[in-house]
Coordinates of N, CA and C in Angstrom, one line a residue:
M1 N -5.9 25.7 3.3 CA -4.4 25.5 3.0 C -4.8 24.0 2.1
T2 N -4.0 24.2 0.7 CA -4.3 23.2 -0.2 C -3.6 21.6 0.3
H3 N -4.4 20.7 0.3 CA -3.9 19.2 0.8 C -2.5 18.9 0.1
P4 N -1.4 18.4 0.7 CA -0.3 18.6 -0.1 C -0.4 17.3 -1.3
L5 N -1.0 16.5 -1.1 CA -1.2 15.5 -2.0 C -1.9 15.9 -3.5
V6 N -2.9 16.8 -3.1 CA -3.8 17.2 -4.1 C -3.2 18.4 -5.0
E7 N -2.4 19.2 -4.0 CA -1.1 19.9 -5.0 C -0.3 19.4 -5.7
A8 N 0.4 18.3 -5.1 CA 1.3 17.5 -6.4 C 0.7 16.9 -7.3
A9 N -0.4 16.2 -6.9 CA -1.0 15.7 -8.1 C -1.6 16.9 -9.5
A10 N -2.0 18.0 -8.9 CA -2.3 18.6 -9.8 C -1.1 19.1 -10.4
Q11 N 0.2 19.5 -9.9 CA 1.1 19.8 -10.6 C 1.9 18.5 -11.7
L12 N 1.6 17.2 -11.3 CA 1.7 16.0 -12.2 C 0.9 16.3 -13.3
R13 N -0.5 16.2 -13.1 CA -1.6 16.6 -14.3 C -1.3 17.5 -15.1
D14 N -0.8 18.7 -14.8 CA -0.2 19.9 -15.7 C 1.1 19.4 -16.3
A15 N 2.2 18.5 -15.7 CA 3.2 18.3 -16.5 C 3.0 17.4 -17.4
V16 N 2.5 16.5 -17.2 CA 2.2 15.2 -18.5 C 1.2 15.5 -19.3
D17 N 0.4 16.8 -18.9 CA -0.5 17.1 -20.3 C 0.3 17.8 -21.4
A18 N 1.4 18.3 -21.0 CA 2.0 18.9 -22.1 C 3.1 18.2 -23.1
L19 N 3.2 16.6 -22.6 CA 3.7 15.9 -23.2 C 2.8 15.3 -24.5
H20 N 3.9 14.7 -25.4 CA 3.0 14.0 -26.8 C 4.0 12.9 -27.2
F21 N 3.1 11.8 -27.5 CA 3.3 10.5 -27.6 C 3.2 10.1 -29.4
S22 N 4.2 9.1 -29.8 CA 4.2 8.8 -31.1 C 3.5 7.3 -31.3
A23 N 3.3 6.8 -32.4 CA 2.8 5.5 -32.7 C 3.9 4.5 -31.6
P24 N 3.2 3.4 -31.3 CA 2.1 3.1 -31.7 C 1.0 3.6 -31.1
V25 N 1.2 5.0 -30.0 CA 0.0 5.1 -28.9 C -0.9 6.2 -30.2
T26 N -1.7 5.9 -29.7 CA -2.9 6.8 -30.7 C -3.7 7.5 -30.1
H27 N -4.2 7.5 -28.7 CA -4.8 8.1 -27.5 C -4.2 8.1 -26.3
V28 N -4.3 9.3 -25.7 CA -3.6 9.2 -24.1 C -4.5 10.0 -23.2
Y29 N -4.9 9.0 -22.5 CA -5.9 9.4 -21.4 C -5.3 9.7 -20.1
N30 N -5.6 11.0 -19.4 CA -5.0 11.8 -18.6 C -6.4 11.7 -17.2
P31 N -6.7 10.8 -16.3 CA -7.8 11.0 -15.7 C -7.5 12.1 -14.5
L32 N -6.3 12.4 -14.4 CA -6.0 13.5 -13.4 C -7.1 14.7 -13.8
D33 N -7.0 14.6 -15.1 CA -7.8 15.8 -15.8 C -9.1 15.5 -16.0
Y34 N -9.5 14.6 -16.6 CA -11.4 14.5 -16.8 C -11.9 13.8 -15.5
A35 N -11.1 12.9 -14.8 CA -11.6 12.4 -13.4 C -11.0 13.1 -12.4
W36 N -10.9 14.4 -12.4 CA -10.0 15.1 -11.3 C -10.9 15.2 -10.0
A37 N -12.2 15.2 -9.9 CA -13.0 15.3 -8.8 C -12.9 14.2 -8.1
P38 N -13.2 12.8 -8.6 CA -13.1 11.7 -7.8 C -11.5 11.2 -7.4
H39 N -10.6 11.7 -7.9 CA -9.1 11.6 -7.9 C -9.0 12.3 -6.7
R40 N -9.5 13.7 -6.6 CA -9.3 14.7 -5.5 C -10.1 14.3 -4.2
A41 N -11.2 13.7 -4.6 CA -11.7 13.1 -3.2 C -11.0 12.2 -2.9
Y42 N -10.5 11.4 -3.6 CA -9.6 10.0 -3.1 C -8.3 10.8 -2.4
L43 N -7.6 11.5 -2.9 CA -6.4 11.9 -2.1 C -7.0 12.6 -0.7
E44 N -8.2 13.5 -0.6 CA -8.4 14.2 0.5 C -8.9 13.1 1.6
R45 N -9.5 12.4 1.3 CA -10.4 11.2 2.0 C -9.5 10.4 2.7
Y46 N -8.4 9.9 1.8 CA -7.6 8.7 2.6 C -6.3 9.0 2.3
G47 N -6.0 10.4 1.9 CA -4.5 10.4 2.0 C -3.6 11.4 2.8
S48 N -4.2 12.0 4.0 CA -3.8 12.3 4.8 C -3.4 11.9 5.9
G49 N -1.8 12.4 6.6 CA -1.2 12.1 7.8 C -0.3 10.8 7.1
K50 N 0.6 10.5 8.2 CA 2.1 9.4 7.9 C 1.0 8.2 7.5
K51 N 1.6 7.4 6.7 CA 1.1 6.0 6.0 C 2.4 5.1 6.3
R52 N 1.8 3.7 7.0 CA 3.2 2.8 7.3 C 3.6 2.3 6.0
V53 N 2.6 2.3 5.1 CA 3.1 1.2 3.8 C 2.2 2.1 2.6
V54 N 3.0 2.4 1.7 CA 2.9 2.8 0.2 C 2.7 2.0 -0.9
L55 N 1.5 1.7 -1.6 CA 1.4 0.9 -2.4 C 1.7 1.2 -3.7
L56 N 2.5 1.0 -4.7 CA 2.6 1.6 -6.0 C 2.4 0.8 -7.1
G57 N 1.4 1.2 -8.1 CA 1.3 0.5 -9.5 C 2.0 1.3 -10.5
M58 N 1.6 0.6 -11.8 CA 2.4 1.0 -12.8 C 1.3 2.1 -13.3
N59 N 0.6 2.0 -14.0 CA -0.4 3.2 -14.6 C -1.7 2.8 -15.0
P60 N -2.9 3.6 -15.3 CA -4.2 3.3 -15.3 C -4.5 2.1 -15.7
G61 N -5.5 1.4 -15.4 CA -6.1 0.5 -16.3 C -7.4 0.9 -17.1
P62 N -8.0 0.4 -18.0 CA -8.9 1.1 -18.8 C -10.2 1.0 -18.4
F63 N -10.3 0.0 -17.3 CA -11.6 -0.4 -16.7 C -11.5 -0.1 -15.1
G64 N -10.7 0.7 -14.9 CA -10.3 1.1 -13.4 C -10.2 2.5 -13.4
M65 N -8.7 2.9 -12.9 CA -8.5 4.3 -12.9 C -8.9 5.3 -14.0
V66 N -9.0 4.8 -15.0 CA -9.1 5.2 -16.6 C -10.6 6.1 -16.7
Q67 N -11.4 5.2 -15.7 CA -12.9 5.5 -15.3 C -13.3 6.1 -14.1
T68 N -12.7 5.7 -13.0 CA -12.9 6.5 -11.6 C -12.1 7.4 -11.1
G69 N -10.8 7.4 -11.7 CA -9.8 8.6 -11.1 C -9.0 8.1 -10.1
V70 N -9.1 6.9 -9.5 CA -8.7 5.9 -8.5 C -8.1 5.0 -8.8
P71 N -6.6 5.0 -8.2 CA -5.8 3.8 -8.5 C -6.3 2.9 -8.4
F72 N -6.1 1.6 -9.5 CA -6.9 0.5 -9.4 C -8.3 0.7 -9.4
G73 N -9.1 1.7 -9.6 CA -10.1 2.1 -9.3 C -11.4 1.2 -9.7
E74 N -11.5 -0.1 -9.7 CA -12.9 -0.7 -9.9 C -14.0 -0.2 -9.3
V75 N -15.1 0.0 -10.2 CA -16.1 0.9 -10.3 C -16.8 0.4 -9.0
E76 N -17.0 -0.7 -8.6 CA -17.9 -1.0 -7.5 C -17.1 -0.9 -6.0
M77 N -15.8 -1.4 -6.1 CA -15.3 -1.1 -5.1 C -14.9 0.6 -4.5
V78 N -14.5 1.2 -5.6 CA -14.8 2.8 -5.3 C -16.0 3.2 -4.9
R79 N -16.9 2.7 -5.4 CA -18.4 3.3 -5.0 C -18.8 3.0 -3.3
R80 N -18.7 1.4 -3.8 CA -19.4 1.0 -2.3 C -18.1 0.9 -1.2
W81 N -16.9 0.3 -1.5 CA -16.3 0.3 -0.1 C -15.6 1.7 0.2
M82 N -15.0 2.4 -0.9 CA -14.2 3.7 -0.4 C -15.5 4.8 0.1
G83 N -16.7 4.7 -0.6 CA -17.6 5.8 -0.8 C -17.2 7.1 -1.8
I84 N -16.7 6.7 -2.7 CA -16.2 7.7 -3.7 C -17.1 7.6 -4.7
E85 N -17.9 8.7 -5.2 CA -18.4 8.7 -6.8 C -18.5 10.3 -7.2
A86 N -18.1 10.5 -8.3 CA -18.1 12.0 -8.6 C -18.2 12.2 -10.1
E87 N -18.3 13.2 -10.2 CA -18.7 13.3 -11.9 C -17.1 13.2 -12.8
V88 N -17.2 12.8 -13.6 CA -16.2 12.4 -14.6 C -16.6 12.6 -16.0
S89 N -15.7 13.5 -16.5 CA -15.9 14.0 -17.9 C -15.4 13.3 -19.1
R90 N -15.1 13.9 -20.1 CA -14.4 13.0 -21.2 C -13.0 13.5 -21.7
P91 N -12.2 12.8 -21.9 CA -10.8 13.0 -22.6 C -10.9 13.9 -23.7
R92 N -10.1 14.7 -23.8 CA -10.0 15.4 -25.2 C -9.9 14.7 -26.4
D93 N -9.5 13.5 -26.7 CA -9.4 12.5 -27.7 C -9.8 11.5 -27.2
E94 N -10.8 11.1 -27.4 CA -11.2 9.8 -26.8 C -11.1 8.8 -28.4
S95 N -10.8 7.4 -27.6 CA -10.5 6.4 -28.7 C -12.6 5.7 -28.8
P96 N -13.0 5.6 -29.8 CA -14.4 4.9 -30.0 C -14.1 3.5 -29.3
K97 N -13.1 2.8 -29.3 CA -13.0 1.2 -28.9 C -12.8 1.8 -27.4
R98 N -12.7 2.6 -26.7 CA -12.5 2.8 -25.1 C -12.9 4.0 -24.6
P99 N -14.4 4.0 -24.9 CA -15.0 5.1 -24.1 C -15.0 5.4 -22.5
I100 N -15.3 6.4 -22.6 CA -15.2 7.0 -20.8 C -16.8 7.2 -20.3
E101 N -16.8 6.3 -19.5 CA -18.3 6.2 -19.1 C -18.6 6.4 -17.5
G102 N -17.0 6.6 -17.0 CA -17.2 7.2 -15.3 C -17.8 5.9 -14.5
F103 N -18.5 6.3 -13.5 CA -19.4 5.3 -12.8 C -20.2 4.7 -13.4
A104 N -20.6 4.9 -14.5 CA -21.5 4.1 -15.1 C -21.1 3.0 -16.3
C105 N -19.8 2.9 -15.7 CA -18.9 1.5 -16.8 C -19.2 0.3 -15.9
A106 N -19.7 -0.5 -16.8 CA -20.4 -1.9 -16.3 C -19.5 -2.6 -16.2
R107 N -18.2 -2.7 -16.9 CA -17.0 -3.6 -16.8 C -16.2 -3.5 -15.5
S108 N -15.9 -4.6 -14.9 CA -15.2 -4.8 -13.4 C -13.5 -4.8 -14.2
E109 N -12.8 -4.0 -13.6 CA -11.4 -4.3 -13.7 C -10.9 -5.3 -12.9
V110 N -10.4 -6.2 -13.5 CA -10.2 -7.7 -12.4 C -8.8 -7.4 -11.7
S111 N -7.9 -7.0 -12.0 CA -7.0 -6.3 -11.0 C -7.1 -5.4 -10.1
G112 N -7.8 -3.9 -10.2 CA -8.3 -3.4 -9.1 C -9.4 -4.4 -8.1
R113 N -10.2 -5.3 -9.1 CA -11.2 -6.1 -7.9 C -10.4 -6.8 -6.8
R114 N -9.4 -7.8 -7.4 CA -8.7 -8.7 -7.0 C -7.8 -7.8 -5.5
L115 N -7.4 -6.6 -6.0 CA -6.2 -5.7 -5.0 C -7.5 -5.2 -3.9
W116 N -8.4 -4.3 -4.3 CA -9.1 -4.0 -3.2 C -10.0 -5.0 -2.6
G117 N -10.6 -6.1 -3.2 CA -11.1 -6.9 -2.6 C -10.3 -7.8 -1.3
L118 N -8.8 -8.1 -1.6 CA -8.0 -8.4 -0.5 C -8.1 -7.6 0.5
F119 N -7.9 -6.3 0.6 CA -7.7 -5.2 1.2 C -9.4 -5.1 2.1
A120 N -10.3 -5.2 1.2 CA -11.7 -5.2 2.1 C -11.8 -6.2 3.2
D121 N -11.3 -7.7 2.5 CA -11.6 -9.1 3.2 C -10.8 -8.7 4.4
R122 N -9.6 -8.2 4.5 CA -8.8 -8.3 5.6 C -8.6 -7.3 6.8
F123 N -9.0 -6.1 6.0 CA -9.3 -5.0 6.6 C -10.9 -4.6 7.3
G124 N -11.6 -4.9 6.8 CA -13.2 -4.8 6.8 C -13.7 -3.4 6.2
V125 N -13.5 -2.5 6.9 CA -13.7 -1.0 6.4 C -12.6 -0.2 5.7
A126 N -12.7 0.5 4.7 CA -11.9 1.4 3.9 C -11.0 2.1 5.0
D127 N -11.6 2.6 5.8 CA -10.7 3.8 6.7 C -9.6 3.0 7.7
V128 N -10.1 1.7 8.1 CA -9.1 0.9 8.9 C -7.9 0.6 7.9
F129 N -8.3 0.1 6.3 CA -7.0 0.0 5.5 C -6.2 1.2 5.6
F130 N -6.6 2.2 5.2 CA -6.1 3.6 4.6 C -5.4 4.2 6.1
A131 N -5.8 3.6 7.2 CA -5.2 4.4 8.2 C -3.6 4.2 8.3
E132 N -3.1 3.1 7.5 CA -1.8 2.9 7.4 C -1.0 2.7 6.3
H133 N -2.3 2.5 5.1 CA -1.6 2.2 3.9 C -2.3 3.3 3.1
F134 N -1.6 3.4 1.6 CA -2.3 4.1 0.6 C -1.7 3.5 -0.7
V135 N -2.5 3.8 -1.9 CA -2.4 3.1 -3.3 C -2.2 4.0 -4.1
A136 N -0.8 4.2 -4.7 CA -0.7 5.3 -5.7 C -0.4 4.7 -7.2
N137 N -0.5 5.5 -8.2 CA 0.1 4.8 -9.3 C 1.5 5.9 -9.7
Y138 N 2.3 5.0 -10.1 CA 3.5 6.0 -10.8 C 3.2 6.8 -11.7
C139 N 2.7 6.4 -12.7 CA 2.3 7.2 -14.2 C 1.1 7.2 -13.9
P140 N 0.3 8.5 -14.6 CA -1.0 8.8 -14.3 C -1.7 8.4 -15.6
L141 N -1.0 8.5 -16.6 CA -1.3 8.3 -17.9 C -1.7 6.9 -18.4
A142 N -2.5 6.9 -19.2 CA -3.2 5.4 -19.7 C -2.6 5.6 -21.3
F143 N -2.4 4.6 -22.2 CA -1.5 5.1 -23.3 C -2.6 3.7 -24.4
L144 N -3.2 4.1 -25.4 CA -3.8 3.3 -26.2 C -3.4 3.4 -27.6
D145 N -3.3 1.9 -28.2 CA -2.8 1.7 -29.7 C -4.3 1.3 -30.2
G146 N -4.9 2.3 -30.5 CA -6.4 1.9 -31.0 C -7.5 1.7 -29.5
G147 N -7.4 0.4 -29.6 CA -8.2 -0.1 -28.4 C -7.5 -0.7 -27.5
R148 N -6.2 -1.2 -27.6 CA -5.2 -1.8 -26.7 C -4.4 -1.2 -26.1
N149 N -4.3 -1.5 -25.0 CA -3.4 -0.7 -23.7 C -2.2 -1.1 -24.1
V150 N -1.4 0.1 -23.9 CA 0.4 0.2 -24.1 C 0.8 0.6 -22.8
T151 N 1.6 -0.2 -22.1 CA 2.2 0.1 -20.8 C 3.6 1.1 -21.0
P152 N 3.7 1.8 -20.0 CA 4.9 2.9 -20.1 C 6.3 2.1 -20.7
D153 N 6.5 0.9 -20.1 CA 8.1 0.2 -20.4 C 7.8 0.2 -22.1
K154 N 6.6 0.2 -22.5 CA 6.9 0.1 -24.3 C 7.0 1.2 -24.8
L155 N 6.9 2.3 -24.2 CA 7.3 3.8 -25.0 C 8.5 3.9 -25.2
S156 N 9.0 4.6 -26.0 CA 10.5 5.0 -26.5 C 11.3 6.1 -25.3
A157 N 12.7 5.8 -25.3 CA 13.3 6.3 -24.4 C 13.2 7.9 -24.4
A158 N 13.0 8.3 -25.4 CA 12.9 9.7 -25.9 C 11.5 10.4 -25.0
E159 N 10.7 9.3 -25.3 CA 9.0 9.6 -24.9 C 9.1 9.4 -23.1
T160 N 9.8 8.5 -22.8 CA 9.7 8.3 -21.5 C 10.6 9.3 -20.4
R161 N 11.6 9.9 -21.0 CA 12.4 10.3 -20.3 C 11.6 11.6 -19.7
P162 N 11.1 12.6 -20.4 CA 10.2 13.8 -19.4 C 9.1 13.0 -18.9
L163 N 8.5 12.0 -19.3 CA 7.4 11.6 -18.6 C 7.8 11.1 -17.1
F164 N 9.2 10.1 -17.2 CA 9.8 9.7 -15.9 C 10.1 10.9 -15.0
E165 N 10.7 12.0 -15.8 CA 11.2 12.9 -14.8 C 9.9 13.5 -14.0
A166 N 8.6 13.8 -14.6 CA 7.4 14.4 -13.8 C 6.7 13.3 -12.9
C167 N 6.9 11.9 -13.3 CA 6.3 10.9 -12.1 C 7.2 11.1 -11.1
D168 N 8.6 10.8 -11.5 CA 9.4 10.6 -10.4 C 9.7 11.8 -9.1
A169 N 9.4 13.0 -9.9 CA 9.2 13.8 -9.1 C 7.8 13.9 -8.4
H170 N 7.2 13.7 -8.8 CA 5.6 13.4 -7.9 C 5.9 12.3 -6.9
L171 N 6.2 11.3 -7.4 CA 6.3 10.1 -6.6 C 7.3 10.5 -5.0
R172 N 8.5 11.3 -5.4 CA 9.1 11.3 -4.6 C 8.4 12.5 -3.4
R173 N 7.7 13.6 -4.0 CA 7.0 14.5 -3.1 C 5.7 13.6 -2.4
L174 N 5.3 12.7 -3.0 CA 4.2 11.9 -2.2 C 4.7 11.3 -1.3
V175 N 5.7 10.4 -1.3 CA 6.9 9.7 -0.2 C 7.0 10.6 1.0
E176 N 7.8 11.8 0.5 CA 8.0 12.3 1.7 C 6.8 13.4 2.4
A177 N 5.6 13.5 1.6 CA 4.4 13.7 2.5 C 4.0 13.2 3.4
L178 N 3.9 11.2 2.8 CA 3.3 10.5 3.6 C 4.6 9.6 4.5
E179 N 5.5 9.8 4.5 CA 6.6 9.4 5.4 C 6.7 7.9 5.8
P180 N 6.0 7.1 4.6 CA 6.1 5.8 4.5 C 7.2 4.5 5.4
D181 N 7.0 3.7 6.1 CA 8.3 2.6 6.4 C 8.6 1.9 5.2
W182 N 7.4 1.5 4.4 CA 7.3 0.7 3.1 C 6.9 1.5 2.1
V183 N 7.6 1.2 0.9 CA 7.1 1.6 -0.4 C 6.8 0.1 -1.0
V184 N 5.7 -0.3 -1.6 CA 5.9 -1.8 -2.1 C 5.2 -2.1 -3.6
G185 N 6.1 -2.2 -4.6 CA 5.6 -2.0 -5.5 C 4.6 -3.2 -6.2
V186 N 3.6 -2.9 -6.8 CA 2.5 -3.8 -7.4 C 3.1 -4.0 -8.5
G187 N 4.0 -5.3 -8.8 CA 4.8 -5.8 -9.7 C 6.2 -5.4 -9.9
A188 N 7.0 -6.1 -10.6 CA 8.7 -5.7 -10.5 C 8.7 -4.5 -11.3
W189 N 8.1 -3.6 -12.1 CA 8.5 -2.8 -12.6 C 8.0 -1.6 -11.9
A190 N 7.2 -1.3 -11.0 CA 7.0 -0.5 -10.2 C 8.2 -0.4 -8.9
Q191 N 8.4 -1.7 -8.3 CA 9.3 -1.9 -7.6 C 10.6 -1.1 -7.8
K192 N 11.0 -1.3 -9.4 CA 12.3 -0.9 -10.0 C 12.0 0.8 -9.8
R193 N 10.9 1.2 -10.3 CA 11.0 2.8 -10.2 C 11.1 3.3 -8.7
A194 N 10.3 2.7 -7.8 CA 10.5 3.0 -6.3 C 12.0 2.9 -6.1
E195 N 12.7 1.9 -6.5 CA 14.2 2.0 -5.9 C 15.1 2.9 -6.6
A196 N 14.8 3.2 -8.0 CA 15.1 4.6 -8.3 C 15.0 5.6 -8.1
V197 N 13.6 6.1 -7.6 CA 13.5 7.2 -7.1 C 13.7 7.7 -5.9
V198 N 13.2 6.7 -4.6 CA 13.1 7.1 -3.6 C 14.0 5.7 -2.6
G199 N 14.7 5.1 -3.3 CA 15.7 3.9 -2.8 C 16.9 4.8 -1.5
D200 N 17.2 6.3 -1.7 CA 18.0 6.7 -0.9 C 17.3 7.1 0.3
L201 N 15.9 7.1 0.4 CA 15.4 7.4 1.7 C 15.3 6.3 2.7
P202 N 14.9 6.9 3.7 CA 15.1 5.7 5.3 C 13.8 5.0 5.0
L203 N 13.7 3.7 4.1 CA 12.5 3.3 4.3 C 12.6 2.1 3.5
K204 N 11.9 0.8 3.3 CA 12.3 -0.6 3.1 C 11.3 -0.6 1.6
I205 N 11.6 -1.1 0.6 CA 10.9 -1.3 -0.6 C 10.8 -2.6 -0.8
G206 N 9.6 -2.9 -0.9 CA 9.4 -4.4 -1.2 C 8.4 -4.5 -2.6
R207 N 7.6 -6.1 -2.8 CA 7.1 -6.4 -4.2 C 6.2 -7.0 -3.7
V208 N 4.8 -7.1 -4.3 CA 3.9 -7.8 -4.3 C 3.6 -8.3 -5.9
L209 N 2.9 -9.6 -6.0 CA 2.7 -10.0 -7.3 C 1.4 -9.1 -8.1
H210 N 1.7 -8.7 -9.3 CA 0.8 -7.7 -9.8 C -0.5 -8.6 -10.1
P211 N -1.7 -8.2 -9.6 CA -2.9 -8.9 -9.9 C -3.6 -9.2 -10.9
S212 N -2.7 -8.8 -12.4 CA -3.2 -8.6 -13.5 C -3.6 -9.7 -14.3
P213 N -4.9 -10.1 -14.9 CA -5.3 -11.5 -15.0 C -4.4 -12.0 -16.3
A214 N -3.2 -10.8 -16.5 CA -2.3 -11.6 -17.9 C -1.5 -12.3 -17.1
S215 N -1.3 -12.6 -15.7 CA -0.2 -13.3 -15.4 C -0.9 -14.4 -14.6
P216 N 0.0 -15.4 -15.1 CA -0.6 -16.7 -14.8 C -0.8 -17.1 -13.2
A217 N 0.2 -16.8 -12.5 CA 0.6 -16.7 -11.2 C -0.3 -16.3 -10.4
A218 N -1.1 -14.9 -10.9 CA -2.2 -14.2 -10.2 C -3.4 -14.9 -10.4
N219 N -3.3 -15.8 -11.7 CA -4.8 -16.1 -11.9 C -5.0 -17.7 -11.0
R220 N -3.8 -18.0 -10.4 CA -3.7 -19.3 -9.7 C -4.0 -19.0 -8.2
G221 N -4.7 -17.7 -7.6 CA -4.9 -17.3 -6.4 C -4.0 -16.1 -6.0
W222 N -4.3 -15.1 -6.6 CA -3.5 -13.7 -6.1 C -3.7 -13.3 -4.9
A223 N -4.9 -13.5 -4.4 CA -5.0 -13.0 -2.7 C -4.3 -13.6 -1.8
E224 N -4.2 -14.9 -2.2 CA -3.3 -16.1 -1.3 C -1.6 -15.6 -1.6
A225 N -1.4 -15.4 -2.6 CA 0.0 -15.1 -3.1 C 0.5 -13.8 -2.7
A226 N -0.4 -13.0 -2.6 CA 0.0 -11.5 -2.4 C 0.2 -11.5 -0.7
T227 N -0.8 -12.3 0.2 CA -0.9 -12.2 1.4 C 0.2 -13.0 1.8
R228 N 0.7 -13.8 1.5 CA 1.9 -14.6 1.8 C 2.9 -13.9 1.4
Q229 N 3.4 -13.0 0.7 CA 4.3 -11.7 0.2 C 4.3 -10.9 1.2
F230 N 3.2 -10.6 1.4 CA 3.2 -9.2 2.7 C 3.4 -9.7 3.9
L231 N 3.3 -10.9 4.2 CA 3.9 -11.4 5.5 C 5.4 -12.0 5.8
E232 N 5.7 -12.5 4.5 CA 7.0 -12.8 4.7 C 8.1 -11.8 4.8
Q233 N 7.7 -10.6 3.9 CA 8.5 -9.6 4.1 C 8.2 -8.8 5.4
G234 N 7.4 -9.1 6.2 CA 7.1 -8.5 7.3 C 6.5 -6.8 7.1
I235 N 5.7 -6.8 6.0 CA 4.8 -5.6 5.8 C 3.6 -5.6 6.4
W236 N 3.2 -6.9 6.6 CA 2.1 -7.6 7.2 C 2.3 -8.5 8.6
L237 N 1.9 -8.4 9.8 CA 2.1 -9.4 10.7 C 0.7 -10.4 10.9
G238 N 0.9 -11.4 11.0 CA 0.0 -12.6 11.6 C -1.2 -12.6 10.4

């Protein structure tokens, strides 16, 4: 029988593959396509059973999920802590300024290193963290303007409408499969999408500071700030 999250991700992959985007977007990367093998391994290994907490990011970063197929997928954390490494091919239209190197990528994604580093420090081994937690991205696509990252909130309304329809349907399926007590937005934008999509379900919606190096607050000690937010909201205890 097909894993429910794998089936949902395959449907999302195919739905967003059919979409088209205009300037300033020059390239669109869909890691659910070219990095399907590690993404599927992540879902099958860590996405089974009920989860107490689902953390929701916005979309892939250029040196994280874009390379590894895993949300916030900093290469070394995925390889060493999660024990996942699989073949990554190339997107159909690759920007020379943002090559896909897969697990050979030598760049470390700061957001992913901070996020997974906190969980590794607090929970020790990956299996302990994933027993009650799961991390997903709302949108699976990365958008580039040449070599610059374009976040989904910067797209036109005409282009976000079909994109959000596909992503909303996937998020709903994911949450219904995992039955979490909490959906926690990593950043305000993800929190708002969670409220819009699953706010009617019997769960709580929270938020933690995004670990991006573009955030001055995150650069002043993201792990400490995020831990405090997890504790204050009652997502984590003690």
